[in-house]
Amino acid sequence: KIIILDFGSQTTQLIGRRVRELDTFCEILPYNKFPKDDPSVIGVILSGSPYSVHDPEAFKVDLSDFMGKIPVLGICYGAQFISQECGGKVEQTGTREYGRANLATVNTDNALFKGFDEHSQVWMSHGDTITAIPVDCDIVASTADVKYAAYAFRNIPVWGVQFHPEVYHSLQGFELLKNFVVDICGSKQSWSAASFIDTTVEELKNQLGNDRVILGLSGGVDSSVCAVLLNKAIGSNLTCIFVDHGMLRKNEYNKVMEAYKGLGLNVVGVDASDKFFNDLQGVTDPEQKRKIIGRDFVEVFNAEAKKITDAKWLAQGTIYPDRIESLSITGMVIKSHHNVGGLPSDMHLQLCEPLQWLFKDEVRRVGYSLNMPERLIKRHPFPGPGLAVRILGDVTREKVHILQEADDIYIEKMYNYIMADGSSLYDNVWQAGCVLLSTIRSVGVMGDERTYEHPVALRAVTSTDAMTADWAHLPYDFLSDVSNEIIRKVRGVNRVCYDISSKPPSTIEWE
Ligand code: XMP
């Protein structure tokens, strides 16, 4: 495997994804956690960082752990750090370089740049600049502004690149990473969805034996793929619990239950909507709403789980981005899980997380390989508290019903809108949904009647990880069609708006 040491760059995860796209297993670890005694490590990549190597708080690593032992690639800060530590020089030249640049010279005889075009476009993002490289290094690429865009050590397999090969704007960046991972490190490229399924099913059989396992299903792709994988390994020893809090999308509970049964899963469905609506009565504060739903969910799930008295394991569809210890300027932060409900401690369950090494796109690849229905695999993310966080003010069955109708029109039309390249609009959007602005009323006219009803806001965003998002530039004819149909068909709604806010500073959900 390849180890990616994270010095806190925004694009560290992207390096991981690129390496996985090369069918090579990799792990992203905090900069100071290199696994010294692991013989399966075939190469190391040092990421960029928000720090300058001269900052007193800059992250430092002992290079002797791996330098000279296995191939090393330093990217941006990584390249500057290696250079600085080995006798080169890094200086603040005053100009921050950000954006596209073209290579002016490149040595394509160097293994890292094999196959590179003469003026290949690269993406720069740095404040400091390397002004001298260590004496035992050669320049392998430069741009008009950056003399040491890439350097290589003469006698050991260590490279530094000032630009970011992991981003798409470095047009041959993927080739560079391929040269490093495959040619230089010698990856056999044996990491694939099919091989993942085979080895994971085998491992799960060994790990779980004849034990009983409980899994919370949400209808989303992660928990569903997790369930199918476990079902393949242990069959009827897996019991899945699917809680209906009454705030799912239109007919979703029934559709998802049917899909799960079609997949041969043993699912217990729990309709707990009365409890949730009851406890939410009159509550208008968004955080309060979230807390009540979270608490009720744990209560309902645990009560159901406890009925399975011989259960030994709780399985969860946690995926890699949920687990990566991301570095922040204020110190180490571990991303909090959305999908961990809190275990009934008196049950003494052990955790089983078979998808914990996968990125979202890999989970989808595994889903296809398991022959799961496409609609389930491609499903947009949906918040745990459901439509409750898409209704301003208090939540009632009636409001949920109005929102379900509007949302159903919006999403179905999005599915059926085919783009010029043949793909569905739905697949070009990270996430979409309607928000009922039920604390607002406005005047309208329908036929000869005056109306005084609520607006619905449409939300659609593009994103790769939900950490940042841009509003999706949906076609006008699509928006017009959706608006007409919602106002015509959904009673209680007389106006449709489109939310054109990005995250940050807005969030994807309204509450
Ligand atoms: P925000 O609104 O913070 O949402 O930009 C980021 C992503 O997380 C989803 N989301 C949730 N998912 N439980 C979940 O499982 C939650 O409580 C929750 N709140 C927000 C949201 O839909 C988006 O994909």
Coordinates of C-alpha atoms and ligand atoms in Angstrom, one line a residue:
K1 CA 0.0 0.0 0.0
I2 CA 0.9 3.7 -0.4
I3 CA 0.9 5.9 2.7
I4 CA -0.2 9.5 2.2
L5 CA 1.0 11.7 5.1
D6 CA -1.4 14.5 5.7
F7 CA 0.0 17.9 6.5
G8 CA -3.4 19.5 6.4
S9 CA -4.0 20.4 2.8
Q10 CA -7.5 20.7 1.3
T11 CA -6.5 18.3 -1.4
T12 CA -5.1 15.4 0.6
Q13 CA -8.2 13.3 0.2
L14 CA -8.0 13.9 -3.6
I15 CA -4.5 12.4 -3.6
G16 CA -6.0 9.3 -1.9
R17 CA -8.8 9.1 -4.5
R18 CA -6.3 9.3 -7.4
V19 CA -4.2 6.5 -5.9
R20 CA -7.3 4.4 -5.5
E21 CA -8.2 5.1 -9.1
L22 CA -4.9 3.4 -9.9
D23 CA -6.4 0.3 -8.2
T24 CA -3.9 0.7 -5.5
F25 CA -4.7 0.5 -1.8
C26 CA -3.7 3.6 0.2
E27 CA -4.1 5.1 3.6
I28 CA -4.2 8.7 4.6
L29 CA -2.5 9.2 8.0
P30 CA -1.7 12.3 10.1
Y31 CA 1.8 13.6 9.1
N32 CA 3.4 12.1 12.3
K33 CA 1.9 8.7 12.1
F34 CA 4.0 6.9 9.5
P35 CA 3.8 3.1 10.2
K36 CA 7.5 2.4 10.5
D37 CA 7.3 -1.4 10.9
D38 CA 4.7 -2.2 8.2
P39 CA 6.5 -4.1 5.4
S40 CA 3.4 -3.7 3.1
V41 CA 4.1 0.0 2.6
I42 CA 5.6 0.5 -0.9
G43 CA 5.8 4.3 -1.1
V44 CA 5.0 7.5 0.7
I45 CA 3.4 10.8 -0.5
L46 CA 3.7 13.9 1.6
S47 CA 0.8 16.3 1.1
G48 CA 0.6 20.1 0.9
S49 CA -0.1 22.2 4.0
P50 CA -1.7 25.5 5.0
Y51 CA 1.6 26.3 6.8
S52 CA 4.9 27.7 5.6
V53 CA 7.9 25.6 6.5
H54 CA 9.1 28.6 8.4
D55 CA 6.0 28.8 10.7
P56 CA 6.9 27.9 14.2
E57 CA 3.8 25.7 14.4
A58 CA 4.5 24.0 11.0
F59 CA 4.1 20.2 11.0
K60 CA 7.4 18.4 10.9
V61 CA 8.2 14.7 10.3
D62 CA 11.3 12.6 10.7
L63 CA 12.2 11.9 7.1
S64 CA 14.7 9.2 8.1
D65 CA 11.7 6.9 8.8
F66 CA 11.3 6.3 5.0
M67 CA 13.8 8.4 3.0
G68 CA 16.3 6.1 1.3
K69 CA 14.2 3.1 2.2
I70 CA 11.1 3.4 -0.1
P71 CA 10.1 5.9 -2.8
V72 CA 9.0 9.3 -1.6
L73 CA 7.0 12.0 -3.4
G74 CA 6.6 15.4 -1.8
I75 CA 3.8 17.6 -3.1
C76 CA 3.9 21.4 -2.6
Y77 CA 4.6 21.8 1.2
G78 CA 5.9 18.2 1.1
A79 CA 8.4 19.2 -1.6
Q80 CA 9.4 22.3 0.3
F81 CA 9.8 20.5 3.6
I82 CA 12.1 17.8 2.1
S83 CA 14.2 20.4 0.3
Q84 CA 14.5 22.5 3.5
E85 CA 15.4 19.5 5.7
C86 CA 18.1 18.3 3.2
G87 CA 20.0 21.5 2.8
G88 CA 18.0 23.4 0.2
K89 CA 16.3 26.7 0.7
V90 CA 12.6 27.8 0.9
E91 CA 11.8 31.5 0.8
Q92 CA 8.9 33.8 0.9
T93 CA 9.3 35.6 -2.3
G94 CA 6.3 37.9 -1.7
T95 CA 4.1 36.6 -4.5
R96 CA 1.5 33.9 -3.8
E97 CA 1.1 31.8 -6.9
Y98 CA -2.3 30.4 -7.5
G99 CA -3.7 28.8 -10.6
R100 CA -2.6 27.4 -14.0
A101 CA 1.0 27.4 -15.2
N102 CA 2.7 25.6 -18.0
L103 CA 6.0 23.8 -17.7
A104 CA 8.8 25.6 -19.5
T105 CA 11.3 22.7 -19.2
V106 CA 10.7 19.1 -18.3
N107 CA 13.1 16.1 -18.3
T108 CA 11.0 13.2 -19.6
D109 CA 13.8 10.8 -19.1
N110 CA 13.1 11.1 -15.4
A111 CA 10.8 8.2 -14.3
L112 CA 8.3 10.6 -12.7
F113 CA 7.8 12.6 -15.8
K114 CA 7.7 9.8 -18.4
G115 CA 5.3 10.6 -21.2
F116 CA 4.9 14.3 -20.2
D117 CA 4.2 16.9 -22.9
E118 CA 6.7 19.7 -23.3
H119 CA 4.5 22.5 -22.0
S120 CA 2.1 20.4 -19.9
Q121 CA -0.3 22.5 -17.8
V122 CA 0.0 22.2 -14.0
W123 CA -1.8 23.7 -11.1
M124 CA 0.1 25.8 -8.6
S125 CA -1.0 27.0 -5.1
H126 CA 1.8 28.2 -2.9
G127 CA 3.1 31.2 -1.0
D128 CA 6.7 30.1 -0.4
T129 CA 9.1 29.1 -3.2
I130 CA 12.0 26.7 -3.2
T131 CA 15.0 28.9 -4.1
A132 CA 17.7 26.2 -3.8
I133 CA 17.5 22.5 -3.9
P134 CA 19.8 20.1 -1.9
V135 CA 23.2 19.5 -3.5
D136 CA 22.4 15.9 -4.4
C137 CA 19.3 16.8 -6.4
D138 CA 18.6 17.8 -10.0
I139 CA 15.8 20.0 -11.5
V140 CA 13.4 17.9 -13.5
A141 CA 10.8 20.5 -14.4
S142 CA 10.4 24.3 -14.2
T143 CA 7.9 26.9 -15.2
A144 CA 8.5 30.5 -16.3
D145 CA 8.0 31.6 -12.7
V146 CA 9.1 28.6 -10.7
K147 CA 12.6 27.3 -11.3
Y148 CA 12.2 24.3 -9.1
A149 CA 8.8 23.1 -10.2
A150 CA 10.1 19.5 -9.7
Y151 CA 13.3 18.1 -8.4
A152 CA 14.7 14.6 -7.9
F153 CA 17.4 13.1 -5.7
R154 CA 20.2 11.5 -7.7
N155 CA 20.9 8.4 -5.6
I156 CA 17.7 7.7 -3.7
P157 CA 14.1 7.5 -5.0
V158 CA 12.8 10.8 -3.7
W159 CA 11.0 13.5 -5.7
G160 CA 9.5 16.9 -4.9
V161 CA 6.9 18.7 -7.0
Q162 CA 5.8 22.2 -6.3
F163 CA 2.5 21.9 -8.3
H164 CA -0.5 19.7 -7.3
P165 CA -0.7 16.6 -9.5
E166 CA -3.9 15.4 -7.7
V167 CA -6.1 18.2 -9.1
Y168 CA -7.7 18.0 -12.5
H169 CA -6.2 21.2 -13.6
S170 CA -2.8 19.6 -13.7
L171 CA -3.7 17.9 -17.0
Q172 CA -1.1 15.2 -16.7
G173 CA -1.1 15.0 -13.0
F174 CA -2.7 11.6 -13.0
E175 CA 0.1 10.3 -15.3
L176 CA 2.6 11.6 -12.8
L177 CA 0.9 9.8 -10.0
K178 CA 0.7 6.7 -12.1
N179 CA 4.4 6.9 -12.9
F180 CA 5.1 7.1 -9.2
V181 CA 2.6 4.5 -7.9
V182 CA 2.9 1.9 -10.6
D183 CA 6.4 2.3 -12.2
I184 CA 8.4 3.6 -9.3
C185 CA 6.7 2.0 -6.2
G186 CA 5.7 -1.1 -8.2
S187 CA 2.0 -1.3 -7.3
K188 CA 0.4 -4.5 -8.7
Q189 CA -2.9 -2.5 -9.1
S190 CA -4.9 -5.4 -7.7
W191 CA -7.3 -3.2 -5.6
S192 CA -10.7 -3.5 -7.4
A193 CA -14.4 -3.7 -6.4
A194 CA -14.5 -7.4 -7.2
S195 CA -11.3 -8.2 -5.3
F196 CA -12.5 -6.1 -2.4
I197 CA -15.8 -8.1 -2.2
D198 CA -14.0 -11.4 -2.3
T199 CA -11.5 -10.6 0.4
T200 CA -14.0 -8.7 2.6
V201 CA -16.5 -11.5 2.5
E202 CA -13.8 -13.9 3.5
E203 CA -12.6 -11.7 6.3
L204 CA -16.1 -11.1 7.6
K205 CA -16.7 -14.9 7.6
N206 CA -13.6 -15.3 9.8
Q207 CA -14.3 -12.3 12.0
L208 CA -18.0 -13.1 12.6
G209 CA -18.1 -16.8 12.5
N210 CA -21.6 -17.8 13.6
D211 CA -22.3 -14.6 15.6
R212 CA -25.4 -12.6 15.1
V213 CA -25.0 -9.1 13.7
I214 CA -27.4 -6.0 13.8
L215 CA -27.2 -3.3 11.2
G216 CA -29.1 0.0 11.0
L217 CA -30.3 0.6 7.5
S218 CA -31.1 4.2 6.3
G219 CA -32.0 3.6 2.7
G220 CA -28.8 5.3 1.7
V221 CA -26.0 3.7 -0.4
D222 CA -23.5 3.1 2.4
S223 CA -25.6 1.2 4.8
S224 CA -27.3 -0.7 1.9
V225 CA -24.0 -1.9 0.4
C226 CA -22.8 -2.8 3.9
A227 CA -25.9 -4.9 4.4
V228 CA -25.6 -6.8 1.1
L229 CA -21.9 -7.5 1.7
L230 CA -22.7 -8.9 5.2
N231 CA -25.6 -10.9 3.8
K232 CA -23.2 -12.5 1.4
A233 CA -20.8 -13.4 4.2
I234 CA -23.2 -14.5 7.0
G235 CA -26.7 -14.7 5.5
S236 CA -29.5 -15.0 8.0
N237 CA -27.2 -14.2 11.0
L238 CA -27.6 -10.6 9.9
T239 CA -30.7 -8.6 11.1
C240 CA -31.3 -5.2 9.6
I241 CA -33.4 -2.5 11.4
F242 CA -35.0 0.3 9.3
V243 CA -36.7 3.0 11.4
D244 CA -39.4 5.1 9.8
H245 CA -39.5 8.4 11.6
G246 CA -42.3 9.6 9.3
M247 CA -40.1 12.3 7.7
L248 CA -38.7 10.2 4.8
R249 CA -39.6 11.1 1.2
K250 CA -42.9 10.2 -0.5
N251 CA -43.4 6.4 -0.3
E252 CA -39.8 6.0 0.5
Y253 CA -40.3 3.6 3.4
N254 CA -42.3 1.1 1.3
K255 CA -40.0 1.4 -1.7
V256 CA -36.9 0.9 0.2
M257 CA -38.3 -2.0 2.2
E258 CA -39.3 -3.7 -1.0
A259 CA -35.9 -3.1 -2.5
Y260 CA -34.2 -4.6 0.6
K261 CA -36.5 -7.6 0.5
G262 CA -35.6 -8.0 -3.2
L263 CA -32.0 -8.2 -2.2
G264 CA -32.7 -11.0 0.2
L265 CA -32.1 -9.0 3.3
N266 CA -33.7 -9.9 6.6
V267 CA -35.1 -6.4 7.5
V268 CA -37.2 -5.4 10.5
G269 CA -39.2 -2.2 9.7
V270 CA -40.3 -0.1 12.6
D271 CA -42.9 2.6 12.1
A272 CA -42.2 5.0 14.9
S273 CA -43.6 8.1 13.3
D274 CA -46.2 8.7 16.0
K275 CA -43.5 9.0 18.6
F276 CA -41.4 11.4 16.5
F277 CA -44.3 13.7 15.6
N278 CA -45.5 13.7 19.1
D279 CA -42.2 14.7 20.6
L280 CA -41.7 17.3 17.9
Q281 CA -45.0 19.0 18.5
G282 CA -44.6 22.8 18.8
V283 CA -40.8 22.7 18.5
T284 CA -39.4 25.3 16.2
D285 CA -35.7 25.7 17.0
P286 CA -33.6 23.8 14.4
E287 CA -31.1 22.4 16.9
Q288 CA -33.8 21.4 19.3
K289 CA -35.6 19.5 16.4
R290 CA -32.3 17.7 15.5
K291 CA -31.7 16.7 19.1
I292 CA -35.2 15.3 19.6
I293 CA -35.0 13.3 16.4
G294 CA -31.5 12.0 17.3
R295 CA -32.6 11.0 20.8
D296 CA -35.8 9.3 19.6
F297 CA -33.9 7.5 16.9
V298 CA -31.5 6.0 19.4
E299 CA -34.3 5.0 21.7
V300 CA -36.3 3.3 19.0
F301 CA -33.3 1.6 17.4
N302 CA -32.0 0.4 20.8
A303 CA -35.4 -1.0 21.8
E304 CA -35.5 -3.0 18.6
A305 CA -31.9 -4.1 18.8
K306 CA -32.4 -5.4 22.4
K307 CA -35.0 -7.8 21.1
I308 CA -32.2 -9.6 19.4
T309 CA -30.8 -10.9 22.6
D310 CA -27.9 -13.0 21.2
A311 CA -26.5 -10.2 19.0
K312 CA -22.7 -9.8 19.3
W313 CA -21.9 -7.2 16.7
L314 CA -23.3 -3.9 15.5
A315 CA -22.4 -3.2 11.8
Q316 CA -22.2 0.3 10.4
G317 CA -21.8 1.7 6.9
T318 CA -19.1 4.1 8.0
I319 CA -16.9 5.0 5.0
Y320 CA -13.4 6.3 4.8
P321 CA -14.1 10.1 4.7
D322 CA -16.1 9.7 7.9
R323 CA -13.0 8.3 9.6
I324 CA -10.0 10.3 8.2
E325 CA -8.4 12.2 11.0
S326 CA -8.4 15.5 9.3
L327 CA -5.9 18.1 10.4
S328 CA -7.1 21.5 11.3
I329 CA -5.2 24.6 12.2
T330 CA -6.4 24.4 15.7
G331 CA -5.1 20.8 16.1
M332 CA -6.4 17.4 15.5
V333 CA -10.0 17.0 14.7
I334 CA -11.8 13.8 14.0
K335 CA -14.8 14.3 11.8
S336 CA -17.9 13.4 13.8
H337 CA -20.0 10.7 12.3
H338 CA -23.5 11.4 11.2
N339 CA -24.5 7.8 11.2
V340 CA -23.4 6.6 14.6
G341 CA -26.5 6.4 16.7
G342 CA -24.9 5.5 20.1
L343 CA -24.8 1.9 21.2
P344 CA -26.9 0.4 23.9
S345 CA -23.9 0.0 26.3
D346 CA -25.5 -2.9 28.2
M347 CA -25.5 -5.0 25.1
H348 CA -21.7 -5.0 24.8
L349 CA -21.7 -5.1 21.1
Q350 CA -18.5 -5.0 19.0
L351 CA -18.3 -2.7 16.0
C352 CA -18.0 -4.1 12.5
E353 CA -17.4 -1.5 9.7
P354 CA -16.5 -3.3 6.5
L355 CA -16.6 -0.2 4.3
Q356 CA -14.3 1.8 6.5
W357 CA -11.5 2.0 3.8
L358 CA -13.7 3.0 0.9
F359 CA -14.5 6.4 -0.7
K360 CA -18.0 7.1 -1.8
D361 CA -17.3 6.4 -5.5
E362 CA -15.8 3.1 -4.5
V363 CA -18.8 2.1 -2.4
R364 CA -20.9 2.7 -5.5
R365 CA -18.5 0.5 -7.6
V366 CA -18.9 -2.2 -5.0
G367 CA -22.6 -1.8 -5.2
Y368 CA -22.6 -2.3 -9.0
S369 CA -20.4 -5.3 -8.6
L370 CA -22.9 -6.8 -6.1
N371 CA -25.7 -6.3 -8.7
M372 CA -27.6 -3.9 -6.5
P373 CA -30.4 -1.8 -8.1
E374 CA -28.9 1.3 -9.8
R375 CA -31.5 3.6 -8.2
L376 CA -30.3 2.6 -4.8
I377 CA -26.6 3.0 -5.7
K378 CA -27.0 6.4 -7.3
R379 CA -29.2 7.8 -4.5
H380 CA -28.4 11.3 -3.4
P381 CA -27.3 11.7 0.2
F382 CA -30.3 12.4 2.5
P383 CA -30.0 13.8 6.0
G384 CA -30.7 11.5 9.0
P385 CA -33.4 13.8 10.4
G386 CA -35.1 13.7 7.0
L387 CA -37.6 16.3 5.9
A388 CA -37.7 17.8 9.4
V389 CA -34.7 19.9 8.6
R390 CA -36.3 21.1 5.4
I391 CA -39.4 22.5 7.1
L392 CA -39.0 25.9 8.7
G393 CA -40.7 26.1 12.1
D394 CA -42.6 23.3 13.7
V395 CA -43.0 19.9 12.0
T396 CA -46.5 18.4 11.5
R397 CA -47.7 15.5 9.4
E398 CA -49.6 17.9 7.1
K399 CA -46.4 19.9 6.4
V400 CA -44.4 16.8 5.7
H401 CA -47.1 15.6 3.3
I402 CA -47.0 18.9 1.4
L403 CA -43.2 18.8 1.2
Q404 CA -43.2 15.1 0.1
E405 CA -45.5 16.0 -2.8
A406 CA -43.4 18.9 -4.0
D407 CA -40.1 17.0 -3.5
D408 CA -41.5 14.0 -5.4
I409 CA -42.3 16.2 -8.4
Y410 CA -38.9 17.8 -8.3
I411 CA -36.8 14.6 -8.0
E412 CA -38.8 12.6 -10.5
K413 CA -38.5 15.3 -13.1
M414 CA -34.8 15.6 -12.3
Y415 CA -34.4 11.8 -12.9
N416 CA -36.3 12.1 -16.2
Y417 CA -34.5 15.1 -17.5
I418 CA -31.8 13.8 -19.9
M419 CA -28.8 15.9 -20.7
A420 CA -27.0 16.3 -24.0
D421 CA -24.5 13.5 -23.2
G422 CA -27.4 11.1 -22.4
S423 CA -27.0 11.2 -18.6
S424 CA -29.8 12.1 -16.2
L425 CA -29.8 15.5 -14.6
Y426 CA -30.1 13.7 -11.3
D427 CA -26.7 12.0 -11.8
N428 CA -25.1 15.4 -12.5
V429 CA -26.1 16.8 -9.1
W430 CA -24.7 15.8 -5.7
Q431 CA -27.9 16.3 -3.9
A432 CA -31.3 17.9 -4.4
G433 CA -34.4 18.5 -2.4
C434 CA -37.3 20.9 -1.6
V435 CA -37.6 23.1 1.5
L436 CA -41.0 24.2 2.8
L437 CA -40.8 27.8 3.9
S438 CA -43.8 27.2 6.2
T439 CA -43.1 30.3 8.4
I440 CA -43.7 32.5 5.3
R441 CA -46.9 33.2 3.4
S442 CA -47.4 35.2 0.2
V443 CA -50.3 36.2 -1.9
G444 CA -51.1 34.7 -5.2
V445 CA -53.9 34.2 -7.6
M446 CA -55.3 30.9 -8.8
G447 CA -58.1 31.0 -11.3
D448 CA -60.2 33.8 -9.9
E449 CA -59.2 33.1 -6.3
R450 CA -56.8 34.9 -4.1
T451 CA -54.3 32.5 -2.4
Y452 CA -52.3 33.1 0.7
E453 CA -49.9 30.2 1.0
H454 CA -46.3 29.0 1.5
P455 CA -43.3 29.1 -0.8
V456 CA -41.2 26.1 -1.6
A457 CA -37.5 26.6 -2.2
L458 CA -35.7 24.2 -4.5
R459 CA -32.2 23.3 -3.5
A460 CA -29.6 21.5 -5.7
V461 CA -25.9 21.4 -5.3
T462 CA -22.7 20.0 -6.9
S463 CA -20.0 18.8 -4.6
T464 CA -17.5 16.0 -4.1
D465 CA -17.7 15.5 -0.4
A466 CA -20.4 17.9 1.0
M467 CA -17.7 19.9 2.8
T468 CA -18.0 22.5 0.2
A469 CA -20.8 22.8 -2.4
D470 CA -21.9 25.1 -5.3
W471 CA -25.5 25.6 -6.3
A472 CA -26.2 23.6 -9.4
H473 CA -26.8 25.6 -12.5
L474 CA -30.1 23.8 -13.4
P475 CA -31.5 24.4 -16.9
Y476 CA -34.2 27.1 -17.0
D477 CA -36.7 25.0 -18.9
F478 CA -36.4 22.3 -16.2
L479 CA -36.9 24.9 -13.4
S480 CA -39.9 26.3 -15.2
D481 CA -41.4 22.9 -15.6
V482 CA -40.9 22.0 -12.0
S483 CA -42.3 25.3 -10.7
N484 CA -45.4 25.0 -12.8
E485 CA -46.2 21.5 -11.8
I486 CA -45.6 22.1 -8.1
I487 CA -47.8 25.2 -7.9
R488 CA -50.5 23.5 -10.0
K489 CA -50.5 20.2 -8.1
V490 CA -49.4 20.7 -4.6
R491 CA -52.1 22.3 -2.4
G492 CA -50.7 24.7 0.1
V493 CA -47.9 26.0 -2.1
N494 CA -48.3 29.1 -4.4
R495 CA -44.7 30.1 -5.1
V496 CA -41.4 28.3 -6.0
C497 CA -37.9 29.8 -5.5
Y498 CA -34.5 28.5 -6.4
D499 CA -31.8 28.7 -3.8
I500 CA -28.6 30.1 -5.3
S501 CA -26.3 29.9 -2.3
S502 CA -23.0 28.1 -2.1
K503 CA -21.4 26.3 0.9
P504 CA -19.7 28.1 2.6
P505 CA -21.1 30.5 3.7
S506 CA -24.5 28.7 3.4
T507 CA -25.0 25.0 4.2
I508 CA -26.6 22.5 2.0
E509 CA -29.6 21.9 4.3
W510 CA -31.6 24.9 5.6
E511 CA -31.6 23.8 9.2
Ligands
XMP1 P1 -24.9 20.7 5.5 O1 -26.3 21.1 5.7 O2 -24.2 20.7 6.9 O3 -24.9 19.2 5.1 O4 -24.2 21.4 4.5 C1 -23.8 18.4 4.6 C2 -24.3 17.0 4.2 O5 -24.7 16.3 5.4 C3 -26.1 15.9 5.3 N1 -26.7 16.0 6.6 C4 -26.9 15.0 7.4 N2 -26.7 13.7 7.2 N3 -27.4 13.2 9.4 C5 -27.0 12.8 8.2 O6 -26.8 11.6 8.1 C6 -27.6 14.6 9.7 O7 -28.1 14.9 10.8 C7 -27.3 15.5 8.6 N4 -27.4 16.8 8.5 C8 -27.0 17.1 7.3 C9 -26.7 16.9 4.3 O8 -27.8 16.4 3.6 C10 -25.5 17.1 3.3 O9 -25.4 16.0 2.4

